[in-house]
Coordinates of C-alpha atoms in Angstrom, one line a residue:
X1 CA 50.4 -27.9 29.0
X2 CA 46.8 -28.8 29.6
X3 CA 45.9 -32.5 30.0
X4 CA 44.1 -34.0 27.1
X5 CA 42.2 -37.3 27.8
X6 CA 41.7 -39.5 24.8
X7 CA 40.0 -42.9 24.3
X8 CA 41.1 -45.2 21.4
X9 CA 38.1 -47.5 20.8
X10 CA 38.4 -50.4 18.4
X11 CA 35.2 -51.9 17.1
X12 CA 32.6 -51.3 14.4
X13 CA 32.8 -47.5 13.9
X14 CA 35.3 -44.8 13.7
X15 CA 37.1 -42.7 11.1
X16 CA 40.2 -44.9 11.0
X17 CA 40.2 -48.3 9.3
X18 CA 42.4 -50.8 11.1
X19 CA 44.8 -52.5 8.6
X20 CA 46.5 -54.8 11.1
X21 CA 47.2 -55.4 14.8
X22 CA 50.6 -57.0 15.4
X23 CA 52.1 -58.2 18.7
X24 CA 55.7 -57.0 18.8
X25 CA 56.4 -58.2 22.3
X26 CA 53.9 -60.1 24.6
X27 CA 50.2 -60.4 24.1
X28 CA 48.4 -58.8 21.2
X29 CA 45.0 -57.0 21.1
X30 CA 42.0 -58.3 19.2
X31 CA 41.7 -57.3 15.6
X32 CA 38.8 -54.9 14.8
X33 CA 37.5 -53.2 11.8
X34 CA 37.6 -49.5 12.8
X35 CA 39.1 -47.2 15.4
X36 CA 37.3 -44.2 16.9
X37 CA 39.6 -41.6 18.5
X38 CA 37.5 -39.8 21.1
X39 CA 38.9 -36.6 22.7
X40 CA 37.8 -34.7 25.8
X41 CA 34.1 -34.8 26.4
X42 CA 33.6 -37.5 23.7
X43 CA 35.5 -40.3 25.6
X44 CA 32.7 -41.0 28.1
X45 CA 30.0 -41.1 25.4
X46 CA 31.8 -43.5 23.1
X47 CA 29.4 -46.3 22.0
X48 CA 30.1 -49.6 23.7
X49 CA 28.3 -52.0 21.2
X50 CA 30.7 -54.0 19.1
X51 CA 33.8 -52.8 21.0
X52 CA 36.8 -55.1 20.8
X53 CA 39.0 -53.1 23.1
X54 CA 39.4 -49.6 24.5
X55 CA 42.6 -47.8 25.6
X56 CA 42.6 -44.6 27.5
X57 CA 45.4 -42.1 27.8
X58 CA 46.2 -38.6 28.9
X59 CA 48.8 -36.1 27.8
X60 CA 50.8 -34.5 30.5
X61 CA 53.9 -32.7 31.3
X62 CA 57.1 -33.9 29.6
X63 CA 58.9 -36.2 32.0
X64 CA 62.3 -36.8 30.3
X65 CA 62.9 -34.0 27.8
X66 CA 65.1 -31.0 28.5
X67 CA 64.1 -27.4 27.9
X68 CA 66.2 -27.4 24.7
X69 CA 64.6 -30.6 23.4
X70 CA 61.1 -29.3 24.2
X71 CA 61.8 -26.0 22.3
X72 CA 63.3 -27.9 19.4
X73 CA 60.4 -30.3 19.2
X74 CA 57.9 -27.4 19.5
X75 CA 59.6 -25.5 16.6
X76 CA 59.6 -28.5 14.2
X77 CA 56.6 -30.7 15.2
X78 CA 53.4 -30.3 13.1
X79 CA 50.0 -30.9 14.6
X80 CA 47.8 -33.9 14.2
X81 CA 44.8 -34.0 11.8
X82 CA 46.7 -32.7 8.7
X83 CA 44.6 -33.6 5.6
X84 CA 47.5 -35.3 3.9
X85 CA 48.4 -37.5 6.9
X86 CA 46.0 -40.3 6.2
X87 CA 48.2 -43.1 7.6
X88 CA 48.5 -43.7 11.4
X89 CA 49.9 -46.0 13.9
X90 CA 48.8 -46.6 17.5
X91 CA 51.6 -48.2 19.5
X92 CA 50.8 -49.1 23.1
X93 CA 53.8 -50.1 25.2
X94 CA 54.3 -51.5 28.7
X95 CA 57.7 -51.4 30.3
X96 CA 58.8 -54.0 32.8
X97 CA 59.2 -53.6 36.6
X98 CA 63.0 -53.1 36.2
X99 CA 62.3 -49.9 34.3
X100 CA 60.0 -48.5 36.9
X101 CA 62.5 -49.4 39.7
X102 CA 65.0 -47.0 38.2
X103 CA 65.1 -43.4 39.3
X104 CA 63.9 -40.7 36.9
X105 CA 67.5 -39.6 36.0
X106 CA 68.4 -43.3 35.3
X107 CA 65.5 -43.7 33.0
X108 CA 66.4 -40.4 31.2
X109 CA 70.0 -41.7 30.8
X110 CA 68.7 -44.9 29.1
X111 CA 66.1 -43.0 27.0
X112 CA 68.3 -40.3 25.6
X113 CA 72.0 -40.7 26.4
X114 CA 72.1 -44.4 25.5
X115 CA 69.1 -44.8 23.2
X116 CA 68.8 -41.3 21.6
X117 CA 65.0 -41.6 21.6
X118 CA 64.3 -37.9 21.3
X119 CA 67.1 -37.2 18.8
X120 CA 66.0 -40.1 16.6
X121 CA 62.4 -38.8 16.7
X122 CA 63.6 -35.3 15.7
X123 CA 65.1 -36.7 12.5
X124 CA 61.7 -37.6 11.2
X125 CA 59.9 -34.3 11.9
X126 CA 57.9 -32.6 10.6
X127 CA 56.5 -35.3 8.2
X128 CA 55.7 -37.8 11.0
X129 CA 53.6 -36.2 13.8
X130 CA 53.1 -37.8 17.1
X131 CA 51.5 -37.5 20.5
X132 CA 52.3 -39.4 23.6
X133 CA 49.6 -40.4 26.0
X134 CA 50.3 -41.7 29.6
X135 CA 48.2 -44.6 30.6
X136 CA 49.9 -46.2 33.5
X137 CA 48.4 -43.9 36.1
X138 CA 45.0 -44.5 34.6
X139 CA 45.1 -48.2 35.4
X140 CA 45.4 -49.2 31.8
X141 CA 47.2 -52.4 30.5
X142 CA 49.9 -50.3 28.9
X143 CA 52.1 -47.5 30.3
X144 CA 52.2 -45.4 27.1
X145 CA 50.1 -45.0 24.0
X146 CA 51.9 -43.3 21.1
X147 CA 49.8 -42.0 18.2
X148 CA 51.6 -41.3 14.9
X149 CA 50.2 -39.7 11.8
X150 CA 51.9 -39.4 8.4
X151 CA 51.2 -39.1 4.7
X152 CA 51.4 -42.3 2.6
X153 CA 54.7 -41.1 1.0
X154 CA 56.3 -41.1 4.4
X155 CA 55.4 -44.7 5.3
X156 CA 58.9 -46.0 4.6
X157 CA 60.4 -43.3 6.9
X158 CA 58.0 -44.3 9.6
X159 CA 59.1 -48.0 9.3
X160 CA 62.7 -46.9 9.6
X161 CA 61.9 -44.7 12.7
X162 CA 60.2 -47.6 14.6
X163 CA 62.9 -50.1 13.7
X164 CA 65.6 -47.7 15.0
X165 CA 63.8 -47.2 18.3
X166 CA 63.2 -50.9 18.7
X167 CA 66.9 -51.6 18.4
X168 CA 67.8 -49.2 21.2
X169 CA 68.8 -50.0 24.8
X170 CA 65.4 -48.6 26.0
X171 CA 63.5 -51.4 24.3
X172 CA 65.2 -54.0 26.5
X173 CA 62.7 -52.8 29.1
X174 CA 59.6 -53.3 27.0
X175 CA 57.6 -56.4 28.0
X176 CA 54.5 -55.7 25.9
X177 CA 54.1 -53.8 22.6
X178 CA 51.4 -53.9 20.0
X179 CA 51.7 -52.2 16.6
X180 CA 48.3 -51.1 15.2
X181 CA 48.3 -49.6 11.6
X182 CA 45.5 -47.6 10.3
X183 CA 44.3 -45.5 7.3
X184 CA 41.9 -42.7 7.5
X185 CA 39.0 -43.1 5.1
X186 CA 36.1 -41.1 6.6
X187 CA 35.0 -38.4 4.1
X188 CA 35.3 -35.3 6.4
X189 CA 38.4 -35.3 8.6
X190 CA 37.6 -33.8 12.0
X191 CA 41.1 -33.8 13.6
X192 CA 42.3 -37.0 15.1
X193 CA 43.8 -38.1 18.5
X194 CA 42.4 -35.3 20.6

């Protein structure tokens, strides 16, 4: 998998209108009117006037999924930028030091064997598309940025998905989470989130 660098820039411009910015755990981010999602090559040239905040992330290799899970996700997951998927959520998460003190196999056990994170996500595919960006290694204030896209008729299913994940054992390790909801209202869709 090639690495895709993406910048999420909240300010005065961008194809996504921000509906709300909610602190779930810890400190929030400032409310802004729009969100620009800048992919490779665009991230460095993103305008800086009127910017409330900017979060950078990069895709990478799967760290916790098994081969079977990756194959299953690949067979079911639909891509981002589908014309009908006009609703989105950007959910930045930071996990506490106790999480990072665990070995990778211990984190995997909490993530899937106890919390069923991947299995729960699979139940909501293909209507809810997602892409995970790693931000910890980039010196960002969050460890992960998860971008979700879905059609308006799947909004209730999305709420159910995030509620189930937040009740899991894995979320006991989250010390900062912000839930940003958006709607796409730019006339010509150019493909979102890298």
